[in-house]
XYZ file of C-alpha atoms in Angstrom:
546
model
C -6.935 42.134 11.824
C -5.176 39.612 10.326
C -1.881 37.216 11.076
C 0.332 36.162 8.655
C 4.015 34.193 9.036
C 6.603 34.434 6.632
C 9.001 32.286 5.581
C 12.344 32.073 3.599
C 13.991 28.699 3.556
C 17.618 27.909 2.158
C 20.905 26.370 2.687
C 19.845 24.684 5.230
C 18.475 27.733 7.584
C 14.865 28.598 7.598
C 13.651 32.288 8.755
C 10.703 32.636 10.084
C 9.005 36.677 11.057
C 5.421 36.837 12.643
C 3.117 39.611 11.916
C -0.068 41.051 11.919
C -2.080 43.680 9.575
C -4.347 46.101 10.517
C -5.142 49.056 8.624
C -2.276 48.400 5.556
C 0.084 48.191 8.624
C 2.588 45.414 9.634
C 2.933 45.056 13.303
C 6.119 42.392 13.905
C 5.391 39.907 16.515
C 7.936 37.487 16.535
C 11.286 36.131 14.395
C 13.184 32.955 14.795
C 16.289 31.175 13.192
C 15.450 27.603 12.718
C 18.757 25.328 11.864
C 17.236 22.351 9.548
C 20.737 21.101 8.435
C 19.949 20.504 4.900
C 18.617 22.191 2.158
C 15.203 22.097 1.103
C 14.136 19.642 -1.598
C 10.974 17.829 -2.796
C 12.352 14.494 -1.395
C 13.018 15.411 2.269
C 10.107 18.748 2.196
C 8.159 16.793 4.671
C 10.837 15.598 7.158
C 12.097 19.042 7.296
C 8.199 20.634 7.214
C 7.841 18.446 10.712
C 11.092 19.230 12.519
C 9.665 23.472 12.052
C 6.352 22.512 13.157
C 7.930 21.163 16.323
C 10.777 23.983 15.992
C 7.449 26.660 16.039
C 5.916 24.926 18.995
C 8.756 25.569 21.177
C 9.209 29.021 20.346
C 5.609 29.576 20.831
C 4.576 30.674 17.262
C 1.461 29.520 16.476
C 0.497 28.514 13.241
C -0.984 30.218 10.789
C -1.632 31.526 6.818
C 1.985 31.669 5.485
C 3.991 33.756 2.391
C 7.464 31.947 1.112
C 10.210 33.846 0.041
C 12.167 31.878 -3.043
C 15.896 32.959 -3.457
C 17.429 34.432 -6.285
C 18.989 31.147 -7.038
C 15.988 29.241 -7.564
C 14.291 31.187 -10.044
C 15.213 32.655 -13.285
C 14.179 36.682 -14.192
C 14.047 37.424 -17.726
C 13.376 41.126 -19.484
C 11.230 41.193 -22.150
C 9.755 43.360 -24.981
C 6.036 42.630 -26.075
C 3.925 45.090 -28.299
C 1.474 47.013 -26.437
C -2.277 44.805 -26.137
C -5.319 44.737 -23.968
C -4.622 43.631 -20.436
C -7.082 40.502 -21.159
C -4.058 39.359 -24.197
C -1.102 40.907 -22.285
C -0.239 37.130 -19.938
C -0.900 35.354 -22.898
C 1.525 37.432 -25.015
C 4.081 37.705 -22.348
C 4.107 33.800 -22.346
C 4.341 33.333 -25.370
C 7.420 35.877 -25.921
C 9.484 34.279 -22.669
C 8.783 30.634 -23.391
C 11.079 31.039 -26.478
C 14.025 31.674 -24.138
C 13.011 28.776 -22.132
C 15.662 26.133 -21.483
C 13.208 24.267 -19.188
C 9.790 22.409 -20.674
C 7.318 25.135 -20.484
C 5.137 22.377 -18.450
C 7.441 21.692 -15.622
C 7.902 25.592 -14.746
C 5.126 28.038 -13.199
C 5.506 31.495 -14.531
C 4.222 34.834 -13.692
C 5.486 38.720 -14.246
C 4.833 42.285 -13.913
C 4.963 44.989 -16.570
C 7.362 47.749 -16.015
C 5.887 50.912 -15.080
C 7.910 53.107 -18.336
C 7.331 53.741 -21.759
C 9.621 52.080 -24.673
C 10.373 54.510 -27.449
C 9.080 52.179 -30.046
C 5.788 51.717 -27.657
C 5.992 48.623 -26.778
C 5.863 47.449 -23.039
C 8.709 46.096 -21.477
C 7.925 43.054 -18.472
C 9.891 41.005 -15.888
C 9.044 37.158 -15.962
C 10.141 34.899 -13.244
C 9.719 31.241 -13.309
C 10.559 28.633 -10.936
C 10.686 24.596 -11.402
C 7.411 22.977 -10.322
C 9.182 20.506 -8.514
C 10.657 23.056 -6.245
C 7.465 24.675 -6.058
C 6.169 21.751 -5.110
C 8.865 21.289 -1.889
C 7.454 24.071 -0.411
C 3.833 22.962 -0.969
C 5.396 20.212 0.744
C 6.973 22.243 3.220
C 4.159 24.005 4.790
C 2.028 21.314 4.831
C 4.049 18.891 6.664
C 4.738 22.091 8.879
C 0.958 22.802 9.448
C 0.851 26.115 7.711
C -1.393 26.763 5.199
C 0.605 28.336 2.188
C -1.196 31.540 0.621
C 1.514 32.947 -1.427
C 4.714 32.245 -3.410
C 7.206 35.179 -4.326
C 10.522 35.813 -5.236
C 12.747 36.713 -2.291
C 13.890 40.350 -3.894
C 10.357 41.780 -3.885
C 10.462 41.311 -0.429
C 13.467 43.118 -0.475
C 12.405 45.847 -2.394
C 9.437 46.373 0.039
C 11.176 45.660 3.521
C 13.076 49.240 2.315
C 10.142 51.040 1.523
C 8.881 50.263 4.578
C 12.245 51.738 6.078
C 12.052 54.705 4.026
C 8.548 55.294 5.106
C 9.431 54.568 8.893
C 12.210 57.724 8.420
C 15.149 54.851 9.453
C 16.641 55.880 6.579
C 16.892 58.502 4.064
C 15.439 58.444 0.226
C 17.660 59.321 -2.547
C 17.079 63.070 -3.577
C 16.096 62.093 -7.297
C 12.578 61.078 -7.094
C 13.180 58.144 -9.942
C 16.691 57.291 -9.225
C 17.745 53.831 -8.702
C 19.262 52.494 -6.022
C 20.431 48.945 -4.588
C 19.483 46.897 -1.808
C 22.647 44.186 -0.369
C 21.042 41.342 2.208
C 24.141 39.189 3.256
C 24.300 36.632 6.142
C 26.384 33.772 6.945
C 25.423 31.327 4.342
C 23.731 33.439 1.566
C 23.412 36.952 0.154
C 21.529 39.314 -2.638
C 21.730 42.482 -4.277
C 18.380 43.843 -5.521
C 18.570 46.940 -8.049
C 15.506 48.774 -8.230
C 13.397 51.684 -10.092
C 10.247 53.107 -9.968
C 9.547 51.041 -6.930
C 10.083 48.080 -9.089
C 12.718 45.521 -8.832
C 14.775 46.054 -12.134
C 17.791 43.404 -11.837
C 19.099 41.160 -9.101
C 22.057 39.148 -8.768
C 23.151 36.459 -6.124
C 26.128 37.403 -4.021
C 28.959 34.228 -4.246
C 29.548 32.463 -1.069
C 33.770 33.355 -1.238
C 32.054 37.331 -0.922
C 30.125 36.449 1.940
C 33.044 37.180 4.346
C 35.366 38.553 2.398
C 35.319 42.467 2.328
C 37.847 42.951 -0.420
C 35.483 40.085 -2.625
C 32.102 41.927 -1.753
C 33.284 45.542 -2.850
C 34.361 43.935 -6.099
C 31.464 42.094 -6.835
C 29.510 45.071 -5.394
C 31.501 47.268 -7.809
C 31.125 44.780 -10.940
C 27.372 44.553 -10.411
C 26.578 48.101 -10.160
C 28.745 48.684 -13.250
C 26.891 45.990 -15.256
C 23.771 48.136 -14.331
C 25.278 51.311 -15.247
C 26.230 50.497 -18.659
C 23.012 49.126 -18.903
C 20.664 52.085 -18.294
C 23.443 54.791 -18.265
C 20.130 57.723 -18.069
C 19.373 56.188 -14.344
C 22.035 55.333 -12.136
C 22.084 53.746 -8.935
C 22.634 56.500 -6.698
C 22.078 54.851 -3.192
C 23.117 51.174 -1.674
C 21.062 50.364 1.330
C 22.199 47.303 3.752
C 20.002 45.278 5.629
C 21.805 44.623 8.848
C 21.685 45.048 12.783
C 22.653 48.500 13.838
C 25.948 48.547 15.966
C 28.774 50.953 17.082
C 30.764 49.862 14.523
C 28.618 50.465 11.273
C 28.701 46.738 10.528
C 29.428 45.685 7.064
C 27.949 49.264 5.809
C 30.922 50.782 7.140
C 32.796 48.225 5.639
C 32.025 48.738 2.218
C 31.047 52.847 2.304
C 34.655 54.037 1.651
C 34.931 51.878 -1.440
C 31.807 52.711 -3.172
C 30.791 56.091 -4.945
C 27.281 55.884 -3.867
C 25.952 57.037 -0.550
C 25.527 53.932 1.294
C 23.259 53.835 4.739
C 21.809 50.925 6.897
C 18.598 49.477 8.092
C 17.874 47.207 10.867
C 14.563 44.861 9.489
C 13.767 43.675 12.845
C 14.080 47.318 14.665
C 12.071 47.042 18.158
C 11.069 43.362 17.724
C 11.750 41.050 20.094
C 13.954 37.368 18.796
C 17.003 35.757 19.338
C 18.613 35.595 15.799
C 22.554 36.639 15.514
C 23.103 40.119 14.662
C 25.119 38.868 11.482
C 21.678 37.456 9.869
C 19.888 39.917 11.025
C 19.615 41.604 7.587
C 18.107 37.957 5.690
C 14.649 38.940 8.124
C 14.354 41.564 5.316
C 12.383 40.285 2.732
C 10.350 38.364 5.421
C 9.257 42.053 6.278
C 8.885 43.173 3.319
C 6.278 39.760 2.411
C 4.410 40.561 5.140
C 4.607 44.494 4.399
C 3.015 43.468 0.607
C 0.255 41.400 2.058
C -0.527 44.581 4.517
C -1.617 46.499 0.764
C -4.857 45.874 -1.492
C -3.047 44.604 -3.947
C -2.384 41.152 -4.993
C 1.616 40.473 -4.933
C 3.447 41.546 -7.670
C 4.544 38.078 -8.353
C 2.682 34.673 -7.208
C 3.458 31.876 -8.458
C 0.251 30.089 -6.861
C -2.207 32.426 -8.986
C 0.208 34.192 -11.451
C -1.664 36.249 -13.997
C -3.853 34.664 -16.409
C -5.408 35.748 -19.731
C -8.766 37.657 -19.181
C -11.408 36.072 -21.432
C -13.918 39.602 -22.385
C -17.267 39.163 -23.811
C -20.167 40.717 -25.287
C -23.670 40.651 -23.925
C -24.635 38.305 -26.810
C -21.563 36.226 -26.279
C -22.245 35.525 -22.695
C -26.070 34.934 -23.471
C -25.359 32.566 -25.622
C -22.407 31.102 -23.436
C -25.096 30.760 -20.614
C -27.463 29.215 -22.924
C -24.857 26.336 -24.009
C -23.866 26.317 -20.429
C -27.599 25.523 -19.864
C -27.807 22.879 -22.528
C -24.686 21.184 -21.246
C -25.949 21.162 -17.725
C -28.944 19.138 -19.089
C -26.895 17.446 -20.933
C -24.705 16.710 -18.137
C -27.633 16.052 -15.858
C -29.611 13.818 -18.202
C -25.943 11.520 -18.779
C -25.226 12.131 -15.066
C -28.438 10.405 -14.001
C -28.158 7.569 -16.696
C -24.923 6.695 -15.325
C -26.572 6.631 -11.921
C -28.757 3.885 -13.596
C -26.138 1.961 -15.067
C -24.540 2.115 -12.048
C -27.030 1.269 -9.809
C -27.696 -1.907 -12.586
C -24.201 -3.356 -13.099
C -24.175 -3.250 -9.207
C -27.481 -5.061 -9.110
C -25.771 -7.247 -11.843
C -22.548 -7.500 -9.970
C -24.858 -8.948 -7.261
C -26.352 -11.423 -8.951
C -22.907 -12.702 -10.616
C -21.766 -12.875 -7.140
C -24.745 -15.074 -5.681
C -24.004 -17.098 -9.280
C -20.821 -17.869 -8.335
C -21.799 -18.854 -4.861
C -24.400 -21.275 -6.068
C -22.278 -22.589 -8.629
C -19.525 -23.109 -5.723
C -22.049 -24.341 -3.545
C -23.412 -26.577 -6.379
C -19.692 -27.904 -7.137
C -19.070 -28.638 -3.182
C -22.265 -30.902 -2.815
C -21.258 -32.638 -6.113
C -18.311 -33.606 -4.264
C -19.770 -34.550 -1.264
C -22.302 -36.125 -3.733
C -19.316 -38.108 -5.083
C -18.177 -38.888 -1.603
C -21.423 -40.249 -0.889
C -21.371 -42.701 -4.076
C -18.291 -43.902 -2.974
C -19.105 -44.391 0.409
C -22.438 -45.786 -0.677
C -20.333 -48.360 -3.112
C -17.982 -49.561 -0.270
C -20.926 -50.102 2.556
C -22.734 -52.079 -0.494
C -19.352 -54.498 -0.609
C -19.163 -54.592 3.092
C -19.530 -57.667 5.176
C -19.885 -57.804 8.875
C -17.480 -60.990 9.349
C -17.883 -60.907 12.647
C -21.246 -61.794 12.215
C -20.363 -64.529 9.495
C -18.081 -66.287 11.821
C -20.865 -66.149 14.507
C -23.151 -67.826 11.987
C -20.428 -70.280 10.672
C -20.005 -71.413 14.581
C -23.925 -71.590 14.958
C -23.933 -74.563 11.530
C -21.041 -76.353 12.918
C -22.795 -79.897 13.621
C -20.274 -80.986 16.177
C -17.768 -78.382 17.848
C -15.911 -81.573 19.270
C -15.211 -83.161 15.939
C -14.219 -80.196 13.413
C -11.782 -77.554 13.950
C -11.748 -74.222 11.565
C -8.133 -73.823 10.664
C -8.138 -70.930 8.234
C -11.028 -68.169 7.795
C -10.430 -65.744 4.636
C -12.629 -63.473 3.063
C -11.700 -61.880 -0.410
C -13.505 -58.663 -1.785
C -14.902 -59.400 -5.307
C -15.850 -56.499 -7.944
C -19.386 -55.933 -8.671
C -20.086 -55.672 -11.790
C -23.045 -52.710 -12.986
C -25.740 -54.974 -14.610
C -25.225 -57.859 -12.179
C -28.376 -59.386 -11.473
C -27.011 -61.017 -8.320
C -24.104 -58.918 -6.844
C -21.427 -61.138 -4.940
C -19.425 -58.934 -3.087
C -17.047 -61.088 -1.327
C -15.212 -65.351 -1.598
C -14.938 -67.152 1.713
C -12.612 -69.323 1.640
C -12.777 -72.266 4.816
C -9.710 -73.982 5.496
C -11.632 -77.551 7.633
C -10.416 -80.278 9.411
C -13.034 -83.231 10.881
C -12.767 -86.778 12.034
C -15.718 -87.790 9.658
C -16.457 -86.568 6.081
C -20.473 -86.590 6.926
C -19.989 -84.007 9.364
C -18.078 -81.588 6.636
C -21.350 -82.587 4.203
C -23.523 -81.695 7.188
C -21.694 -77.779 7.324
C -21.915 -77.805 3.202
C -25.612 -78.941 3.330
C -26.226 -75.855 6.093
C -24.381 -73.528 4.552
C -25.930 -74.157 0.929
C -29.350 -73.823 3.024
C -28.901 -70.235 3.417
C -29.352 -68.296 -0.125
C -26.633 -65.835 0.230
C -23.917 -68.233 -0.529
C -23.573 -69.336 -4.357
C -21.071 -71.297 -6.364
C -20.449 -73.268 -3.558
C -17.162 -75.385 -3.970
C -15.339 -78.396 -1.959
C -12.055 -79.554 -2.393
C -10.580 -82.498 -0.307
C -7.150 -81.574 1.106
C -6.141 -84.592 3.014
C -7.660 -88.250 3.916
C -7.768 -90.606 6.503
C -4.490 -92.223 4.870
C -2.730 -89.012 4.296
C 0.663 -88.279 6.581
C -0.668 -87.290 9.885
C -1.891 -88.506 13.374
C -4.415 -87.737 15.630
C -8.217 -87.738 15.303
C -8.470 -85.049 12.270
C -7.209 -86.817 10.114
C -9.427 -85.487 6.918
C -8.971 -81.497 5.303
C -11.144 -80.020 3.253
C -11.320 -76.271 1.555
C -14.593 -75.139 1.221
C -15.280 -71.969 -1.043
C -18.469 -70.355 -1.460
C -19.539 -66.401 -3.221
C -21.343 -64.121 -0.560
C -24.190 -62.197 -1.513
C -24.359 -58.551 0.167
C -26.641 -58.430 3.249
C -27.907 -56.594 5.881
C -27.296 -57.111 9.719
C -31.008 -57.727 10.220
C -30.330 -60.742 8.586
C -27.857 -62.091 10.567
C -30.698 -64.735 12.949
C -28.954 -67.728 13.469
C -28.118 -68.693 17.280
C -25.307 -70.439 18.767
C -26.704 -73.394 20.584
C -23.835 -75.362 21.550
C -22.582 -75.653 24.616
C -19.129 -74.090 26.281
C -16.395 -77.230 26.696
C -15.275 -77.598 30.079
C -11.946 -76.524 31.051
C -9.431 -79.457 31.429
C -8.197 -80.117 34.023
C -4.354 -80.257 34.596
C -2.472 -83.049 36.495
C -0.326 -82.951 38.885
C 2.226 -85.022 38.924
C 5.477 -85.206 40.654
C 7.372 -84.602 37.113
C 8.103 -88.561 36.351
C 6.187 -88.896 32.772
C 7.905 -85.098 32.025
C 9.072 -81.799 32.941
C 5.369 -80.419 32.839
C 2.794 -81.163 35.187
C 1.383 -84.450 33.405
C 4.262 -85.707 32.316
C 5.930 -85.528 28.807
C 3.246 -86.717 27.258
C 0.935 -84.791 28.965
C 2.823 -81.350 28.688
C -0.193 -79.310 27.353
C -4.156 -80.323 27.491
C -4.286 -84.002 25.980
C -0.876 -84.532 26.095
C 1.723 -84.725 23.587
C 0.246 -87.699 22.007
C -3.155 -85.941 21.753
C -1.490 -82.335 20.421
C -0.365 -79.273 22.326
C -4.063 -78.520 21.317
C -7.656 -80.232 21.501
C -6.750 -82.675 18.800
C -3.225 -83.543 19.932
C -0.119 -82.775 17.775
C -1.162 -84.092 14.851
C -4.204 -82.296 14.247
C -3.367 -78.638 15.510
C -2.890 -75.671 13.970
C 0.092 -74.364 12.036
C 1.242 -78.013 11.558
């Protein structure tokens, strides 16, 4: 037992009839309307494939293997005449002799056909080719996907058709024609499209698309009914149609049956496609569930479908014993072939990824390498600058420490000057202190010179006499000197020198009753020393920024 759905999507509508085989028999389950509100096409397949997958849940079909039905207006049917050839040549012939009517690219169509089952007079075999755009073969690919069914076969809507009234026939709901070959003509209408299958030989012989002004329009339907059938006449004048069969609900009235019987000269009868099964379509689209039953009647039967455009029929390859041993024997040598290249592209493979590995860890290391050169080039630099540094901290302790008398000199101006080093220097000098001095007595200012000459870090020592004893000026330093000396680099474990002298007392402040000056002291005694003596130690005259 088996379950199939099928499915026939246009204008906007998609039909959907449950079933399941047993025996070569179609049992109907199920059939529901599903309103998409667009027409199917490759760029919306999927949107509309979800919105019937959620459309199926609620009506409680399940999914399952699915047929499509493809309308009239999406493919093209072509007759043609081929000479008579094996069946292994025949697809290949047929091909050949309908891709010179193409208009499309014989790549962007699929194509398939069936022979007709009558002898030409000039023996040749006549066929029926249908072809279909790959892109819209593709939508519904699309389609059922998105819609989680899986998509086992692709016909043309009026061999469903054809079958859905075989099935009736067989059922006794309605009546064969008396001629046992006679053609007749199947009309599916509903409210937004509508086809008339001609058939013979229980093959479909010519179909045509009903307009959408005939839809609802008696008086337009009987003359394109009459138009059609007269085309078909003319055409094959031996075989008539004798019969019109309508696929719609069954009803007091006769439906559109009993519309059209009076203006036709064929017998015309009715068949309801969805007799004793359970759904909640409108009776005026009941008849469009037709070739839905008839696709599910055609995958009841042993046979393949008489058109698939998913496996259409394909040239048949025959050969002989030594043909196929010598096939197998190439085969052979190609799998070797195959196996020995197969296998030395596993090699290669498995080298250029050991390769690509060791570029990789190359280009590491050689990042790696370029980051420590600049931290290397970092270091240098830092390396350069501690070699021209100078803890003048520790330079001013040590000047203090030679001062011979603390009470007799003052420092006015400490300034150190960074000097470049040259490379091949034998004695680098990395800095220029430059002493700004004032003293009471030039033998104390030789006494700091002789000290500071003492110590072998300071070269090209220098003196230059700034002011004298007669210069402008009052107070007790009355001599300046500038002393400049070149500082050799070194390290703080040579700093040794101790401060030995001894911490001045504080002076003490008078305190007056403000007759010598505004200031405790008097005006002359406004600041330590008085104003005689310098704001500072020293007096006016002496202190610094004068």
């Amino acid at each position: 037992m088996s379950r199939f759905l099928a499915i026939d999507a246009d204008h906007g509508l998609v039909h959907v009839a449950a079933g399941t085989i047993r025996g070569g028999q179609v049992r109907l389950d199920s059939a529901v309307t599903v309103r998409l509100g667009e027409a199917l096409t490759a760029a919306n397949a999927a949107e509309l494939g979800r919105s019937l997958r959620e459309s199926l849940r609620s009506a409680g079909i399940a999914a399952g293997p699915a047929v499509a039905a493809v309308g009239r207006d999406r493919v093209i049917l072509k007759d043609v005449k081929i000479p008579k050839v094996s069946p292994a040549e025949e697809p290949a012939v047929v091909r050949f002799q309908a891709s010179k009517d193409m208009t499309e690219a014989a790549d962007s169509v699929a194509l398939d056909y069936y022979p007709l089952d009558r002898a030409e007079p000039d023996g040749q075999v006549r066929a029926v080719t249908v072809s279909i755009r790959k892109d819209v073969l593709g939508a519904y690919k699309t389609f059922c996907q998105a819609a989680g069914l899986k998509l086992v076969g692709v016909t043309p809507r009026p061999l469903g058709t054809l079958a859905a009234l075989e099935r009736a026939i067989k059922s006794g709901d309605v009546t064969a024609p008396e001629a046992r070959r006679a053609s007749v003509a199947i009309l599916t209408r509903g409210e937004r499209w509508g086809e008339l299958v001609i058939a013979r030989d229980g093959q479909v012989v010519f179909s045509r698309a009903v307009s959408a002004t005939a839809l609802n329009s008696e008086p337009m339907l009987l003359g394109e009914l009459r138009r059609n059938l007269a085309v078909f006449n003319g055409q094959s004048p031996q075989q008539p149609v004798e019969a019109l069969y309508v696929a719609e609900a069954a009803g007091p009235g006769g439906g559109w049956s009993g519309r059209i019987r009076a203006g036709l000269t064929v017998a015309v009868q009715a068949f309801d496609p969805l007799a004793g099964v359970e759904h909640d379509t409108q009776p005026d689209d009941r008849g469009l569930f037709a070739p839905l039953v008839g696709l599910l009647q055609l995958k009841a039967g042993s046979t393949p479908l008489p058109i698939d455009f998913l496996s259409p029929r394909q040239p048949i390859v025959a050969t002989s014993y030594k043909k196929r041993l010598l096939t197998s024997g190439l085969a052979l040598a190609l799998l070797l072939i195959v196996g020995g290249l197969g296998l030395g592209y596993y090699r290669v493979m498995q080298k250029q990824a050991e390769f690509a590995k060791l570029v990789k860890e190359k280009n590491e290391l050689e990042r790696t390498l370029k980051d420590m050169e600049e931290d290397e080039k970092r270091i240098k630099a830092l390396k350069e600058w501690d070699d021209t540094r100078i803890n003048y901290l520790d330079e001013m302790y040590d000047l203090a420490a030679r001062v011979p008398d603390i009470t007799r000199m003052r420092l006015e101006q400490f300034r150190a000057d960074p000097l470049p080093v040259p490379k091949n220097a034998k004695v680098k000098y990395v800095a220029r202190l430059t002493l700004k001095i004032q003293t009471e007595d030039g033998r104390l200012m030789d006494s700091l010179q002789s000290a500071i000459a003492a110590d072998k870090k300071y070269h090209n020592i220098r003196r230059d006499i700034k002011g004298g004893a007669g210069g402008i000026g009052f107070g007790r330093f009355g001599q300046s000197y500038e002393l400049r000396a070149d500082l050799e680099k070194r390290g703080p474990s040579e700093y040794v020198r101790k401060l030995t002298a001894t911490i001045p007392s504080k002076p003490v402040r008078n305190r007056g009753d403000g007759a010598d000056g505004g200031f405790p002291g008097g005006m002359g005694g406004g600041f330590p020393g008085g104003m005689g003596g310098g704001g500072f130690p020293g007096g006016f005259a002496g202190g610094p920024g004068q």
